[in-house]
Tab-separated table of C-alpha atoms and ligand atoms in Angstrom:
chain	number	residue	atom	x	y	z
A	15	MET	CA	0.000	0.000	0.000
A	16	THR	CA	1.196	3.467	-0.757
A	17	GLY	CA	0.146	6.797	0.631
A	18	PRO	CA	1.062	8.813	3.675
A	19	LEU	CA	2.029	7.168	6.951
A	20	ILE	CA	0.004	8.891	9.643
A	21	LEU	CA	0.520	8.811	13.397
A	22	ALA	CA	-2.956	9.313	14.844
A	23	ILE	CA	-4.005	10.254	18.355
A	24	GLU	CA	-7.498	9.859	19.876
A	25	SER	CA	-8.357	11.015	23.405
A	26	SER	CA	-11.829	12.552	23.109
A	27	CYS	CA	-13.584	10.428	25.700
A	28	ASP	CA	-12.369	7.541	27.831
A	29	GLU	CA	-9.983	5.651	25.556
A	30	THR	CA	-6.397	6.708	24.910
A	31	GLY	CA	-5.701	5.507	21.377
A	32	ILE	CA	-2.630	5.878	19.175
A	33	ALA	CA	-2.177	4.214	15.787
A	34	LEU	CA	0.043	4.177	12.730
A	35	VAL	CA	-1.965	3.924	9.511
A	36	GLU	CA	-0.654	3.875	5.940
A	37	GLY	CA	-2.556	5.289	2.984
A	38	GLY	CA	-5.664	5.900	5.085
A	39	ARG	CA	-6.332	2.172	5.229
A	40	ARG	CA	-3.560	-0.182	6.329
A	41	ILE	CA	-3.195	-0.506	10.110
A	42	HIS	CA	0.456	-0.867	11.171
A	43	SER	CA	-0.416	-0.604	14.862
A	44	ASN	CA	-3.431	0.438	16.908
A	45	VAL	CA	-3.008	0.627	20.681
A	46	VAL	CA	-5.914	1.527	22.972
A	47	ALA	CA	-5.731	2.017	26.741
A	48	SER	CA	-9.308	1.683	27.947
A	49	GLN	CA	-10.586	3.425	31.064
A	50	VAL	CA	-13.694	1.248	31.361
A	51	ALA	CA	-12.536	-0.337	34.636
A	52	LEU	CA	-11.654	3.083	36.018
A	53	HIS	CA	-15.131	4.545	35.413
A	54	ALA	CA	-17.197	1.437	36.174
A	55	PRO	CA	-17.546	2.101	39.941
A	56	SER	CA	-19.123	5.525	39.280
A	57	GLY	CA	-21.372	4.098	36.521
A	58	GLY	CA	-20.225	6.718	34.019
A	59	ILE	CA	-17.330	8.846	32.882
A	60	VAL	CA	-15.945	11.413	35.324
A	61	PRO	CA	-14.281	14.033	33.038
A	62	GLU	CA	-11.528	14.979	35.486
A	63	VAL	CA	-10.611	11.337	36.075
A	64	ALA	CA	-10.627	10.692	32.299
A	65	ALA	CA	-8.236	13.583	31.563
A	66	ARG	CA	-5.800	12.448	34.226
A	67	ALA	CA	-5.847	8.883	32.903
A	68	HIS	CA	-5.064	10.148	29.369
A	69	LEU	CA	-2.037	11.973	30.798
A	70	ARG	CA	-0.936	8.830	32.597
A	71	TRP	CA	-1.238	6.553	29.548
A	72	ILE	CA	-0.480	8.627	26.483
A	73	VAL	CA	3.324	8.148	26.507
A	74	PRO	CA	3.268	4.355	27.066
A	75	VAL	CA	0.543	4.036	24.403
A	76	LEU	CA	2.709	5.967	21.904
A	77	ASP	CA	5.753	3.833	22.747
A	78	GLU	CA	3.802	0.630	22.157
A	79	ALA	CA	2.242	1.909	18.921
A	80	LEU	CA	5.670	2.821	17.506
A	81	GLU	CA	7.257	-0.424	18.671
A	82	THR	CA	4.485	-2.606	17.192
A	83	ALA	CA	4.736	-0.781	13.858
A	84	GLY	CA	8.556	-0.889	13.954
A	85	ALA	CA	8.593	2.842	13.245
A	86	LYS	CA	9.889	6.085	14.688
A	87	VAL	CA	8.130	9.448	14.780
A	88	GLU	CA	10.663	10.645	12.165
A	89	ASP	CA	9.243	8.085	9.697
A	90	VAL	CA	5.690	9.485	9.615
A	91	ASP	CA	4.318	12.011	7.126
A	92	GLY	CA	1.929	13.698	9.518
A	93	ILE	CA	0.421	13.671	12.986
A	94	ALA	CA	-3.376	13.522	13.136
A	95	VAL	CA	-5.316	14.305	16.280
A	96	THR	CA	-8.977	14.402	17.317
A	97	TYR	CA	-9.908	18.009	18.172
A	98	GLY	CA	-13.642	17.450	18.748
A	99	PRO	CA	-16.323	16.642	19.604
A	100	GLY	CA	-15.679	15.253	23.077
A	101	LEU	CA	-14.714	16.170	26.613
A	102	ALA	CA	-12.617	19.360	26.646
A	103	GLY	CA	-10.088	18.161	29.219
A	104	SER	CA	-9.608	14.805	27.477
A	105	LEU	CA	-9.302	16.373	24.008
A	106	LEU	CA	-6.695	18.838	25.266
A	107	VAL	CA	-4.390	16.070	26.468
A	108	GLY	CA	-4.258	14.553	22.966
A	109	ILE	CA	-4.064	17.925	21.211
A	110	ASN	CA	-1.179	19.204	23.328
A	111	PHE	CA	0.659	15.922	22.966
A	112	ALA	CA	0.198	15.970	19.167
A	113	LYS	CA	1.294	19.607	18.928
A	114	THR	CA	4.445	18.876	20.893
A	115	LEU	CA	5.318	15.858	18.754
A	116	ALA	CA	4.651	17.802	15.557
A	117	TRP	CA	6.793	20.707	16.723
A	118	VAL	CA	9.696	18.610	18.019
A	119	HIS	CA	9.810	16.411	14.898
A	120	ASP	CA	8.832	19.122	12.428
A	121	LYS	CA	5.780	17.241	11.090
A	122	PRO	CA	2.471	18.604	9.821
A	123	LEU	CA	-0.374	18.579	12.346
A	124	ILE	CA	-3.756	17.413	10.990
A	125	PRO	CA	-6.962	18.161	12.914
A	126	VAL	CA	-9.554	15.362	12.690
A	127	ASN	CA	-13.243	15.308	13.615
A	128	HIS	CA	-13.978	12.326	15.864
A	129	LEU	CA	-17.283	11.612	14.058
A	130	GLU	CA	-15.489	11.530	10.720
A	131	GLY	CA	-13.143	9.004	12.304
A	132	HIS	CA	-16.087	6.718	13.139
A	133	VAL	CA	-17.227	6.876	9.488
A	134	TYR	CA	-13.715	6.209	8.144
A	135	ALA	CA	-13.150	3.154	10.360
A	136	ALA	CA	-14.942	1.318	7.513
A	137	TRP	CA	-11.942	1.953	5.231
A	138	LEU	CA	-9.416	0.337	7.594
A	139	LEU	CA	-7.591	-2.876	6.737
A	140	ASP	CA	-5.881	-5.206	9.177
A	141	PRO	CA	-2.321	-6.224	8.250
A	142	ALA	CA	-3.304	-9.315	6.202
A	143	GLU	CA	-6.655	-8.051	4.941
A	144	ASP	CA	-7.518	-6.929	1.413
A	145	ARG	CA	-10.824	-5.464	0.285
A	146	GLU	CA	-12.136	-2.731	-2.001
A	147	PRO	CA	-12.895	0.596	-0.300
A	148	PRO	CA	-16.588	1.367	0.405
A	149	PRO	CA	-18.287	2.522	-2.849
A	150	PHE	CA	-19.898	5.941	-3.304
A	151	PRO	CA	-22.628	7.013	-3.034
A	152	LEU	CA	-23.151	5.508	0.392
A	153	VAL	CA	-25.116	6.076	3.546
A	154	ALA	CA	-23.266	5.987	6.846
A	155	LEU	CA	-24.964	5.374	10.170
A	156	VAL	CA	-22.856	6.407	13.171
A	157	VAL	CA	-24.156	5.235	16.549
A	158	SER	CA	-22.007	5.962	19.575
A	159	GLY	CA	-22.282	6.955	23.215
A	160	GLY	CA	-22.632	10.622	22.339
A	161	HIS	CA	-23.974	10.653	18.753
A	162	THR	CA	-26.505	8.996	16.461
A	163	PHE	CA	-26.756	10.241	12.891
A	164	LEU	CA	-27.248	9.199	9.305
A	165	VAL	CA	-25.352	10.885	6.449
A	166	GLU	CA	-25.088	10.537	2.706
A	167	MET	CA	-21.607	10.603	1.166
A	168	ARG	CA	-21.082	11.065	-2.576
A	169	ASP	CA	-17.358	11.701	-2.178
A	170	HIS	CA	-14.612	11.717	0.436
A	171	LEU	CA	-14.890	14.115	3.387
A	172	THR	CA	-18.262	15.438	2.199
A	173	TYR	CA	-21.404	14.748	4.176
A	174	ARG	CA	-25.072	15.508	3.663
A	175	PHE	CA	-27.031	15.121	6.864
A	176	LEU	CA	-30.097	12.932	6.516
A	177	GLY	CA	-31.067	12.725	10.169
A	178	ALA	CA	-29.857	12.564	13.752
A	179	THR	CA	-31.142	11.896	17.222
A	180	VAL	CA	-33.351	14.639	18.578
A	181	ASP	CA	-32.532	13.677	22.181
A	182	ASP	CA	-30.365	10.815	23.520
A	183	ALA	CA	-27.726	8.982	21.503
A	184	ALA	CA	-28.397	5.265	21.041
A	185	GLY	CA	-25.347	4.350	23.154
A	186	GLU	CA	-26.514	6.644	25.914
A	187	ALA	CA	-29.863	4.806	25.935
A	188	PHE	CA	-28.020	1.455	26.145
A	189	ASP	CA	-25.959	2.769	29.064
A	190	LYS	CA	-28.980	4.164	30.944
A	191	VAL	CA	-31.140	1.077	30.454
A	192	GLY	CA	-28.159	-1.115	31.376
A	193	ARG	CA	-27.996	0.724	34.699
A	194	LEU	CA	-31.767	0.340	35.142
A	195	LEU	CA	-31.397	-3.425	34.671
A	196	GLY	CA	-28.491	-3.535	37.133
A	197	LEU	CA	-26.105	-4.630	34.360
A	198	GLY	CA	-23.309	-2.178	35.163
A	199	TYR	CA	-21.266	0.125	32.956
A	200	PRO	CA	-20.997	0.347	30.004
A	201	GLY	CA	-24.530	-0.872	29.352
A	202	GLY	CA	-24.171	-1.642	25.628
A	203	PRO	CA	-22.008	-4.757	25.753
A	204	ALA	CA	-23.814	-5.966	28.919
A	205	ILE	CA	-27.286	-5.620	27.350
A	206	SER	CA	-26.106	-7.370	24.197
A	207	LYS	CA	-24.724	-10.278	26.241
A	208	ALA	CA	-27.876	-10.565	28.355
A	209	ALA	CA	-30.155	-10.322	25.283
A	210	ASP	CA	-28.326	-13.233	23.652
A	211	THR	CA	-29.526	-15.491	26.507
A	212	ALA	CA	-33.218	-14.481	26.290
A	213	GLN	CA	-35.483	-17.549	26.207
A	214	ALA	CA	-38.590	-15.673	25.074
A	215	GLN	CA	-38.610	-12.805	22.615
A	216	ASP	CA	-42.041	-11.366	23.282
A	217	ARG	CA	-41.454	-8.300	25.444
A	218	VAL	CA	-42.141	-5.506	22.998
A	219	PHE	CA	-40.772	-2.040	23.744
A	220	PRO	CA	-42.124	1.047	21.959
A	221	ARG	CA	-40.518	2.515	18.819
A	222	ALA	CA	-40.350	6.260	18.120
A	223	TRP	CA	-40.682	6.322	14.341
A	224	LEU	CA	-40.734	10.139	13.827
A	225	PRO	CA	-42.404	9.494	10.457
A	226	ASP	CA	-41.191	11.165	7.260
A	227	THR	CA	-37.804	11.964	8.780
A	228	TYR	CA	-34.509	10.176	9.193
A	229	ASP	CA	-34.326	11.469	12.759
A	230	PHE	CA	-34.234	9.265	15.837
A	231	SER	CA	-35.513	9.618	19.395
A	232	PHE	CA	-34.579	7.379	22.300
A	233	SER	CA	-35.640	9.317	25.403
A	234	GLY	CA	-39.236	8.009	25.305
A	235	LEU	CA	-37.890	4.475	25.042
A	236	LYS	CA	-35.799	5.089	28.146
A	237	THR	CA	-38.876	6.272	30.067
A	238	ALA	CA	-40.866	3.294	28.799
A	239	ALA	CA	-38.030	0.980	29.872
A	240	ARG	CA	-38.221	2.381	33.396
A	241	ARG	CA	-41.968	1.713	33.494
A	242	ILE	CA	-41.587	-1.807	32.077
A	243	VAL	CA	-38.787	-2.675	34.529
A	244	ASP	CA	-40.883	-1.328	37.450
A	245	GLN	CA	-43.818	-3.458	36.325
A	246	ALA	CA	-41.562	-6.520	36.085
A	247	ARG	CA	-40.513	-5.889	39.704
A	248	VAL	CA	-44.154	-5.821	40.779
A	249	ASP	CA	-44.842	-9.037	38.809
A	250	GLU	CA	-41.818	-10.733	40.356
A	251	ARG	CA	-42.700	-9.406	43.838
A	252	LEU	CA	-39.334	-7.643	44.155
A	253	PRO	CA	-40.168	-4.142	45.436
A	254	ASP	CA	-36.613	-3.477	46.714
A	255	PRO	CA	-34.669	-1.959	43.759
A	256	ALA	CA	-31.437	-3.253	45.328
A	257	GLU	CA	-32.609	-6.809	44.677
A	258	PRO	CA	-31.825	-7.917	41.105
A	259	LEU	CA	-34.537	-9.266	38.825
A	260	PRO	CA	-34.124	-12.977	37.971
A	261	ALA	CA	-31.565	-13.367	35.170
A	262	PRO	CA	-34.105	-14.791	32.653
A	263	VAL	CA	-36.368	-11.738	33.130
A	264	THR	CA	-33.412	-9.347	32.789
A	265	ALA	CA	-32.428	-11.160	29.581
A	266	GLU	CA	-35.915	-10.812	28.091
A	267	LEU	CA	-36.089	-7.116	28.973
A	268	ALA	CA	-32.615	-6.544	27.519
A	269	TRP	CA	-33.732	-8.281	24.323
A	270	GLY	CA	-36.911	-6.165	24.078
A	271	PHE	CA	-35.029	-2.910	24.534
A	272	GLN	CA	-32.276	-3.868	22.079
A	273	ASP	CA	-34.803	-5.009	19.484
A	274	SER	CA	-36.550	-1.631	19.606
A	275	VAL	CA	-33.301	0.318	19.070
A	276	VAL	CA	-32.084	-2.016	16.316
A	277	ASP	CA	-35.455	-2.005	14.513
A	278	VAL	CA	-35.579	1.798	14.217
A	279	LEU	CA	-31.896	2.191	13.298
A	280	VAL	CA	-32.013	-0.493	10.613
A	281	THR	CA	-35.380	0.499	9.117
A	282	LYS	CA	-34.357	4.141	8.657
A	283	THR	CA	-30.893	3.333	7.346
A	284	VAL	CA	-32.201	0.906	4.741
A	285	ARG	CA	-34.946	3.340	3.710
A	286	ALA	CA	-32.305	6.070	3.225
A	287	ALA	CA	-30.066	3.729	1.241
A	288	ARG	CA	-32.934	2.819	-1.072
A	289	ARG	CA	-34.024	6.448	-1.489
A	290	ILE	CA	-30.586	7.778	-2.486
A	291	GLY	CA	-29.639	4.751	-4.560
A	292	ALA	CA	-26.681	3.954	-2.315
A	293	ARG	CA	-24.095	1.473	-3.538
A	294	GLY	CA	-23.028	0.683	0.019
A	295	ILE	CA	-23.973	1.105	3.682
A	296	VAL	CA	-21.356	1.985	6.290
A	297	LEU	CA	-21.940	1.411	9.992
A	298	GLY	CA	-19.714	2.879	12.717
A	299	GLY	CA	-19.483	4.051	16.333
A	300	GLY	CA	-19.422	2.076	19.577
A	301	VAL	CA	-22.975	0.700	19.211
A	302	ALA	CA	-21.941	-0.787	15.840
A	303	ALA	CA	-20.136	-3.387	17.959
A	304	ASN	CA	-23.626	-4.739	18.752
A	305	SER	CA	-24.075	-8.118	17.080
A	306	ALA	CA	-27.887	-7.887	16.740
A	307	LEU	CA	-27.535	-4.553	14.921
A	308	ARG	CA	-24.768	-5.889	12.670
A	309	MET	CA	-26.678	-9.048	11.773
A	310	ARG	CA	-30.018	-7.382	11.105
A	311	LEU	CA	-28.469	-4.601	9.003
A	312	ALA	CA	-26.343	-7.126	7.101
A	313	GLY	CA	-29.470	-9.135	6.251
A	314	GLU	CA	-31.436	-6.123	5.055
A	315	ALA	CA	-28.496	-4.728	3.076
A	316	GLU	CA	-28.167	-8.070	1.333
A	317	ALA	CA	-31.874	-8.043	0.477
A	318	LEU	CA	-31.352	-4.581	-1.000
A	319	GLY	CA	-28.340	-5.842	-2.951
A	320	VAL	CA	-25.761	-3.495	-1.433
A	321	PRO	CA	-22.777	-4.367	0.753
A	322	LEU	CA	-22.738	-3.480	4.445
A	323	ILE	CA	-19.292	-2.324	5.484
A	324	VAL	CA	-18.836	-2.524	9.216
A	325	PRO	CA	-15.481	-2.631	10.998
A	326	ARG	CA	-14.687	-5.365	13.483
A	327	PRO	CA	-15.949	-4.406	16.974
A	328	ALA	CA	-12.618	-3.084	18.305
A	329	LEU	CA	-12.525	-0.609	15.392
A	330	CYS	CA	-16.137	0.503	16.047
A	331	THR	CA	-15.369	1.763	19.556
A	332	ASP	CA	-12.984	4.696	19.969
A	333	ASN	CA	-9.465	4.054	18.654
A	334	GLY	CA	-6.568	5.849	16.985
A	335	ALA	CA	-6.673	3.956	13.678
A	336	MET	CA	-9.985	5.523	12.634
A	337	ILE	CA	-8.431	8.958	13.184
A	338	GLY	CA	-5.503	7.849	11.010
A	339	ALA	CA	-7.904	6.785	8.229
A	340	ALA	CA	-9.691	10.144	8.162
A	341	GLY	CA	-6.394	11.948	8.869
A	342	ALA	CA	-4.744	10.632	5.688
A	343	LEU	CA	-7.525	12.057	3.504
A	344	ARG	CA	-7.401	15.375	5.312
A	345	PHE	CA	-3.602	15.358	4.923
A	346	GLU	CA	-3.964	14.819	1.168
A	347	ALA	CA	-6.631	17.554	1.016
A	348	GLY	CA	-4.101	19.960	2.551
A	349	VAL	CA	-5.867	20.391	5.891
A	350	ARG	CA	-3.343	21.577	8.502
A	351	ALA	CA	-3.410	23.080	11.982
A	352	GLY	CA	-0.863	25.153	13.860
A	353	THR	CA	-0.102	25.729	17.501
A	354	GLU	CA	-3.416	27.608	17.837
A	355	LEU	CA	-5.387	24.342	17.496
A	356	ASP	CA	-7.889	24.164	20.345
A	357	ALA	CA	-10.390	21.585	21.590
A	358	LYS	CA	-13.878	21.904	20.066
A	359	PRO	CA	-16.156	19.943	22.425
A	360	SER	CA	-19.256	20.458	20.214
A	361	LEU	CA	-17.616	20.241	16.775
A	362	PRO	CA	-20.222	19.224	14.147
A	363	LEU	CA	-19.487	16.961	11.194
A	364	ALA	CA	-18.875	19.210	8.183
A	365	ARG	CA	-16.810	19.361	5.033
A	366	ALA	CA	-13.192	18.826	6.125
A	367	THR	CA	-11.900	22.013	4.611
A	368	ASP	CA	-14.605	24.171	6.270
A	369	GLY	CA	-13.216	25.987	9.276
A	370	ALA	CA	-10.688	23.345	10.312
B	8	KG4	O1	-17.934	5.239	19.953
B	8	KG4	P1	-17.756	4.955	21.400
B	8	KG4	O2	-16.670	4.000	21.827
B	8	KG4	O3	-17.571	6.271	22.210
B	8	KG4	C1	-18.206	7.470	21.852
B	8	KG4	O4	-17.667	8.181	20.958
B	8	KG4	O5	-19.299	7.692	22.411
B	8	KG4	O6	-19.189	4.407	21.890
B	8	KG4	C2	-19.423	4.025	23.218
B	8	KG4	C3	-20.852	3.522	23.312
B	8	KG4	C4	-21.328	3.250	24.726
B	8	KG4	O7	-22.583	3.872	24.925
B	8	KG4	C5	-21.453	1.737	24.777
B	8	KG4	O8	-22.470	1.283	25.666
B	8	KG4	C6	-21.802	1.410	23.348
B	8	KG4	O9	-20.998	2.290	22.583
B	8	KG4	N1	-21.488	0.030	22.988
B	8	KG4	C7	-22.431	-0.885	22.656
B	8	KG4	C8	-21.754	-2.113	22.450
B	8	KG4	N2	-20.415	-1.897	22.657
B	8	KG4	C9	-20.280	-0.582	22.988
B	8	KG4	N3	-23.761	-0.758	22.514
B	8	KG4	C10	-24.459	-1.864	22.171
B	8	KG4	N4	-23.894	-3.078	21.985
B	8	KG4	C11	-22.556	-3.258	22.099
B	8	KG4	N5	-22.015	-4.458	21.898
B	9	ZN	ZN1	-16.595	7.713	19.562
C-alpha cells in the first residue's frame, strides 16, 4: 500500500488511542488504553478522572504503537489528532501531545473530527486483509455513546445530513437502560450479552418512528423501559430496587429494549439507502459493535443488494486507527493546523476544509 504514513491520536472520551496507519487504510499498529474499569464504579465517565488517565497513559501508548509498527516518529508524514467533539479536558491532552510531537519532529499537524473518524473506520484494513474501499454514493450510520446520525456521502470528506437523534444517543440509551437493569457500565455490551440469553422474545418495547424523517428519538424508550422494569418488579414481587430481577427476566427485557433500538436504526438506514440509490452502507461508532444490529443490518443490506461495510468491533469503539484513516484524507486535502489548534467539544461533522 502506498500513501502517507500517519501517526494518529485519539483522546476525546475515555480511551487513549494511538495508531500508525498507511494510505488511510492499512493498520500498522493500533493501541488503545481503555478506562472502562476506572469509570465502572461511578457508573459513568468522570471528566476529570478521564483527563488524568489520558495523561498517565499517552506516553506508554505511543511507545507501544511505535514499537508494534517498527517505526519512529521521524518516519511518519503527519500527525493527526482528534480536536472534537468530546470532553474538553480529554481532548486537550491529545491535542497538546500531538502539537508537541509535531513541533519537536517538524511534522504537519492534521486536525480530525472524531465523528469523521467513526465513518472512516470502515476503510481500515488489518495487516493481512484486502478489500475494495466502500463505494460511493453511500449512507453511513454512526451510533455511539454521544452521537446517532445518518449521512449521505457522494465523495470523500463530504457529508449531507439525513437525520440525527433529537434527544439521547443510542449508546446513551443502552448505558442508561443497562444501569436500570443492574447490568453495570458500560450498558451496551452488557445488554447485548444478556439479550443473547433471552429464552422468550415477546417483550415488545415502543418505537419512536418520527415518520417522514430520518431522525431518531430514544428518550421516550428510556422512560418506557423504566416503566416496564418497574412493572416486572411488581410481577416478580421484588419491590426493593437493590434486589436484582431474575436473570431470565433481565435477559428478556434486555432483548426487548435492544430489538426496539435495532429495529428503528435499521429500518431508517435501509430506507435512506434505497431512497438515495446507495451502492453501500457503512456502519460505525461504539454501538456498531452490537451483534444484533450488525446481523439485522447485514441481512437487510443483502436483500437490498448493497454491501454493508462494518469494521470489526474493536474498530467501532474509539481508537486511533480511525483517526488515522480520516487523517490521511485530510492530509492529502491539505488540511493543517498550527499551535493555535484548540479543543472543540461540540464540533459538528462538516466538510473537512470548512473551518478546520
Ligand atoms: O464510539 P464509542 O466508543 O464512544 C463514543 O464516541 O461515544 O461508543 C461508546 C458507546 C457506549 O454507549 C457503549 O455502551 C456502546 O458504545 N457500545 C455498545 C456495544 N459496545 C459498545 N452498545 C451496544 N452493543 C454493544 N455491543
Ligand atoms: Zn466515539
